[in-house]
């Protein structure tokens, strides 16, 4: 079965072609193509404007589709998978409309996919073009820490398709906080990689952080998060700096690095602390980390080191390079499993039931 997947939930226009060959023991997958076209137009605005993202998706979707098909050597497609939420609704509709029109032309069904399930399954592909899924696996129960520009969630996965939300952010997502702090420091959007780079440089120079920002909700008994207070603390810290009070001079590079470092320390400490507690409470066998922020090297390092110390039996899975941020390969994988389930239940996968849902739950 060859699946064509489309992802337009935020500011990346993505198309992938994935082949799935089921066998008695599981499924073997081959990635034929996986194209991501980002939208540099947002770089200077510090965030994504839905109307602007929609316009860019409309411009990009045709060429990105053609590129993905050409790279895959124009195969016969059997199924289309498309993200229907959560995300920016004007942006989601571009992908849905394109999927529906293509489905009509090709005479194939469309299966709707939840973007967050895509992030969970984004850990399946290994480095090369092929990867397998075995029915007998040791992944579940898995705790998923999903950290992106729109979400910060802890999700317990009992199996593929069986998810339970156990905690989430009450205000900003952690990726959003990276983006907003980056904007305060005059760094481009998306802010994650730039902040992380500065923080790393500062850590090399000083073992201990010179600043102290809050770790919101780190001691709360639940598994919820909050990042807006941390962001505001940084806003006030910058506003009240003596040099800015006196003459409103710009921040020096050193000041920026110190802020970036303490912000990264604080946000990652909260993520790691809550994740470890949830792993223990829910007796999860593995930890899955997905979403744009899962590519953060400091988060990966601290999580791995803490697991080794506290829960050495739990294995951590991160997406392969290029699959942390939004992509259509993860949507193709989720689409494949969804189509199998729906077929078994006898539910017809029909494109006329598709609707964008910005707040779609898992
Ligand atoms: O999953 P994603 O591509 O899109 C959403 O679904 O939101 O995540 C994008 C987010 C942005 O907020 C970006 O700043 C953040 O992921 N991000 C990072 C890193 N790379 C991307 N945050 C921290 N460290 C990184 N290395
Ligand atoms: Zn995402």
CSV table of C-alpha atoms in Angstrom, one decimal, residues 11-177:
chain,number,residue,atom,x,y,z
A,11,UNK,CA,3.9,26.9,8.9
A,12,UNK,CA,5.4,23.9,7.1
A,13,UNK,CA,4.0,22.6,3.9
A,14,UNK,CA,4.8,18.9,3.9
A,15,UNK,CA,4.1,15.9,1.6
A,16,UNK,CA,5.5,12.4,1.9
A,17,UNK,CA,5.1,9.1,0.1
A,18,UNK,CA,5.3,6.0,2.3
A,19,UNK,CA,5.0,2.3,1.3
A,20,UNK,CA,3.6,-0.1,3.9
A,21,UNK,CA,4.0,-3.9,3.4
A,22,UNK,CA,2.0,-5.8,6.1
A,23,UNK,CA,3.2,-9.3,7.1
A,24,UNK,CA,2.3,-11.9,9.7
A,25,UNK,CA,4.7,-10.3,12.2
A,26,UNK,CA,4.0,-6.6,11.6
A,27,UNK,CA,4.6,-4.0,8.9
A,28,UNK,CA,7.6,-3.0,6.9
A,29,UNK,CA,7.7,0.6,5.8
A,30,UNK,CA,9.7,2.3,3.0
A,31,UNK,CA,10.0,6.0,2.8
A,32,UNK,CA,9.9,6.9,-0.9
A,33,UNK,CA,9.9,10.7,-0.3
A,34,UNK,CA,9.4,13.2,2.4
A,35,UNK,CA,9.5,16.9,1.5
A,36,UNK,CA,9.2,19.9,3.9
A,37,UNK,CA,8.9,23.4,2.7
A,38,UNK,CA,9.1,25.9,5.5
A,39,UNK,CA,7.8,29.5,5.3
A,40,UNK,CA,10.6,32.0,5.8
A,41,UNK,CA,8.0,34.9,5.7
A,42,UNK,CA,7.4,34.4,9.5
A,43,UNK,CA,11.1,34.8,10.5
A,44,UNK,CA,10.8,38.5,11.3
A,45,UNK,CA,7.4,38.4,13.0
A,46,UNK,CA,8.3,36.2,16.0
A,47,UNK,CA,5.3,33.9,15.3
A,48,UNK,CA,3.0,32.5,12.7
A,49,UNK,CA,0.0,34.5,11.4
A,50,UNK,CA,-2.7,32.1,10.3
A,51,UNK,CA,-3.8,34.1,7.2
A,52,UNK,CA,-0.2,34.4,6.0
A,53,UNK,CA,0.5,30.7,6.6
A,54,UNK,CA,-2.6,29.9,4.6
A,55,UNK,CA,-1.5,32.0,1.7
A,56,UNK,CA,2.0,30.4,1.7
A,57,UNK,CA,0.5,26.9,1.9
A,58,UNK,CA,-1.7,27.6,-1.1
A,59,UNK,CA,1.4,28.7,-3.0
A,60,UNK,CA,3.5,25.8,-1.9
A,61,UNK,CA,1.3,22.7,-1.8
A,62,UNK,CA,1.2,22.0,-5.6
A,63,UNK,CA,5.0,22.2,-6.1
A,64,UNK,CA,5.7,20.3,-2.8
A,65,UNK,CA,3.3,17.5,-3.9
A,66,UNK,CA,5.0,17.4,-7.4
A,67,UNK,CA,8.4,17.2,-5.8
A,68,UNK,CA,7.4,14.4,-3.4
A,69,UNK,CA,5.8,12.4,-6.3
A,70,UNK,CA,8.8,13.0,-8.6
A,71,UNK,CA,11.3,11.9,-5.8
A,72,UNK,CA,9.1,8.8,-5.2
A,73,UNK,CA,9.2,8.1,-9.0
A,74,UNK,CA,5.5,8.8,-9.5
A,75,UNK,CA,4.0,5.7,-7.9
A,76,UNK,CA,0.4,4.6,-8.0
A,77,UNK,CA,-1.1,5.9,-4.7
A,78,UNK,CA,-3.6,3.8,-2.8
A,79,UNK,CA,-4.5,6.0,0.2
A,80,UNK,CA,-4.2,9.7,1.1
A,81,UNK,CA,-3.6,10.7,4.7
A,82,UNK,CA,-4.1,14.3,5.8
A,83,UNK,CA,-3.8,16.3,9.1
A,84,UNK,CA,-7.2,17.6,10.2
A,85,UNK,CA,-6.1,19.0,13.6
A,86,UNK,CA,-5.0,20.3,16.0
A,87,UNK,CA,-3.5,23.4,14.4
A,88,UNK,CA,-4.4,26.6,12.6
A,89,UNK,CA,-7.7,26.0,10.9
A,90,UNK,CA,-7.1,28.2,7.8
A,91,UNK,CA,-3.8,26.4,7.3
A,92,UNK,CA,-5.4,22.9,7.9
A,93,UNK,CA,-8.1,23.6,5.3
A,94,UNK,CA,-5.5,24.0,2.5
A,95,UNK,CA,-4.2,20.5,3.1
A,96,UNK,CA,-7.7,19.0,3.5
A,97,UNK,CA,-9.0,20.7,0.3
A,98,UNK,CA,-5.9,19.5,-1.7
A,99,UNK,CA,-6.3,16.0,-0.3
A,100,UNK,CA,-10.0,15.8,-1.3
A,101,UNK,CA,-9.4,17.1,-4.8
A,102,UNK,CA,-6.5,14.7,-5.3
A,103,UNK,CA,-8.6,11.8,-3.9
A,104,UNK,CA,-11.3,12.5,-6.4
A,105,UNK,CA,-8.8,12.6,-9.3
A,106,UNK,CA,-7.0,9.4,-8.2
A,107,UNK,CA,-10.2,7.6,-7.0
A,108,UNK,CA,-8.7,6.7,-3.6
A,109,UNK,CA,-9.9,7.2,0.0
A,110,UNK,CA,-8.7,9.8,2.4
A,111,UNK,CA,-8.0,9.1,6.0
A,112,UNK,CA,-8.0,12.0,8.6
A,113,UNK,CA,-5.0,12.1,11.0
A,114,UNK,CA,-4.5,13.8,14.3
A,115,UNK,CA,-1.2,15.8,14.2
A,116,UNK,CA,-0.3,14.8,17.8
A,117,UNK,CA,-0.6,11.1,17.0
A,118,UNK,CA,1.8,11.9,14.1
A,119,UNK,CA,4.3,13.3,16.6
A,120,UNK,CA,4.0,10.2,18.8
A,121,UNK,CA,4.6,7.9,15.8
A,122,UNK,CA,7.4,10.1,14.5
A,123,UNK,CA,9.9,8.0,16.6
A,124,UNK,CA,9.3,4.9,14.5
A,125,UNK,CA,11.5,5.7,11.4
A,126,UNK,CA,15.1,5.0,11.9
A,127,UNK,CA,17.9,6.7,10.0
A,128,UNK,CA,17.6,4.9,6.7
A,129,UNK,CA,14.7,4.6,4.2
A,130,UNK,CA,13.2,1.5,5.7
A,131,UNK,CA,11.8,0.7,9.2
A,132,UNK,CA,9.6,-1.9,10.6
A,133,UNK,CA,6.8,-2.2,13.1
A,134,UNK,CA,6.4,-5.5,14.9
A,135,UNK,CA,3.2,-6.7,16.4
A,136,UNK,CA,5.2,-8.1,19.3
A,137,UNK,CA,7.0,-5.0,20.6
A,138,UNK,CA,8.1,-3.7,23.9
A,139,UNK,CA,7.1,-0.1,23.4
A,140,UNK,CA,3.8,0.0,25.4
A,141,UNK,CA,2.7,1.3,27.8
A,142,UNK,CA,4.6,4.4,26.6
A,143,UNK,CA,4.5,7.8,28.1
A,144,UNK,CA,4.7,10.5,25.4
A,145,UNK,CA,6.0,14.0,26.1
A,146,UNK,CA,4.8,16.1,23.2
A,147,UNK,CA,6.5,19.4,23.1
A,148,UNK,CA,5.9,21.8,20.2
A,149,UNK,CA,5.0,25.4,19.3
A,150,UNK,CA,1.3,24.7,20.0
A,151,UNK,CA,1.4,21.9,22.6
A,152,UNK,CA,3.0,20.7,25.8
A,153,UNK,CA,1.3,17.5,26.7
A,154,UNK,CA,1.9,14.2,28.6
A,155,UNK,CA,0.0,11.4,26.9
A,156,UNK,CA,-0.1,7.8,28.0
A,157,UNK,CA,-0.2,5.5,25.0
A,158,UNK,CA,-1.4,1.9,25.8
A,159,UNK,CA,-1.1,1.0,22.1
A,160,UNK,CA,-1.2,2.7,18.7
A,161,UNK,CA,-4.5,4.5,18.6
A,162,UNK,CA,-5.1,4.2,22.4
A,163,UNK,CA,-4.2,7.5,24.0
A,164,UNK,CA,-5.0,9.2,27.3
A,165,UNK,CA,-4.1,12.8,28.0
A,166,UNK,CA,-2.7,13.0,31.6
A,167,UNK,CA,-1.4,16.6,31.6
A,168,UNK,CA,-1.0,19.7,29.5
A,169,UNK,CA,0.0,23.3,29.6
A,170,UNK,CA,-2.5,25.7,31.1
A,171,UNK,CA,-1.2,28.7,29.0
A,172,UNK,CA,1.7,28.9,26.6
A,173,UNK,CA,3.3,25.8,25.0
A,174,UNK,CA,7.0,25.4,25.7
A,175,UNK,CA,8.0,25.9,22.0
A,176,UNK,CA,5.9,29.1,22.1
A,177,UNK,CA,7.9,30.3,25.1
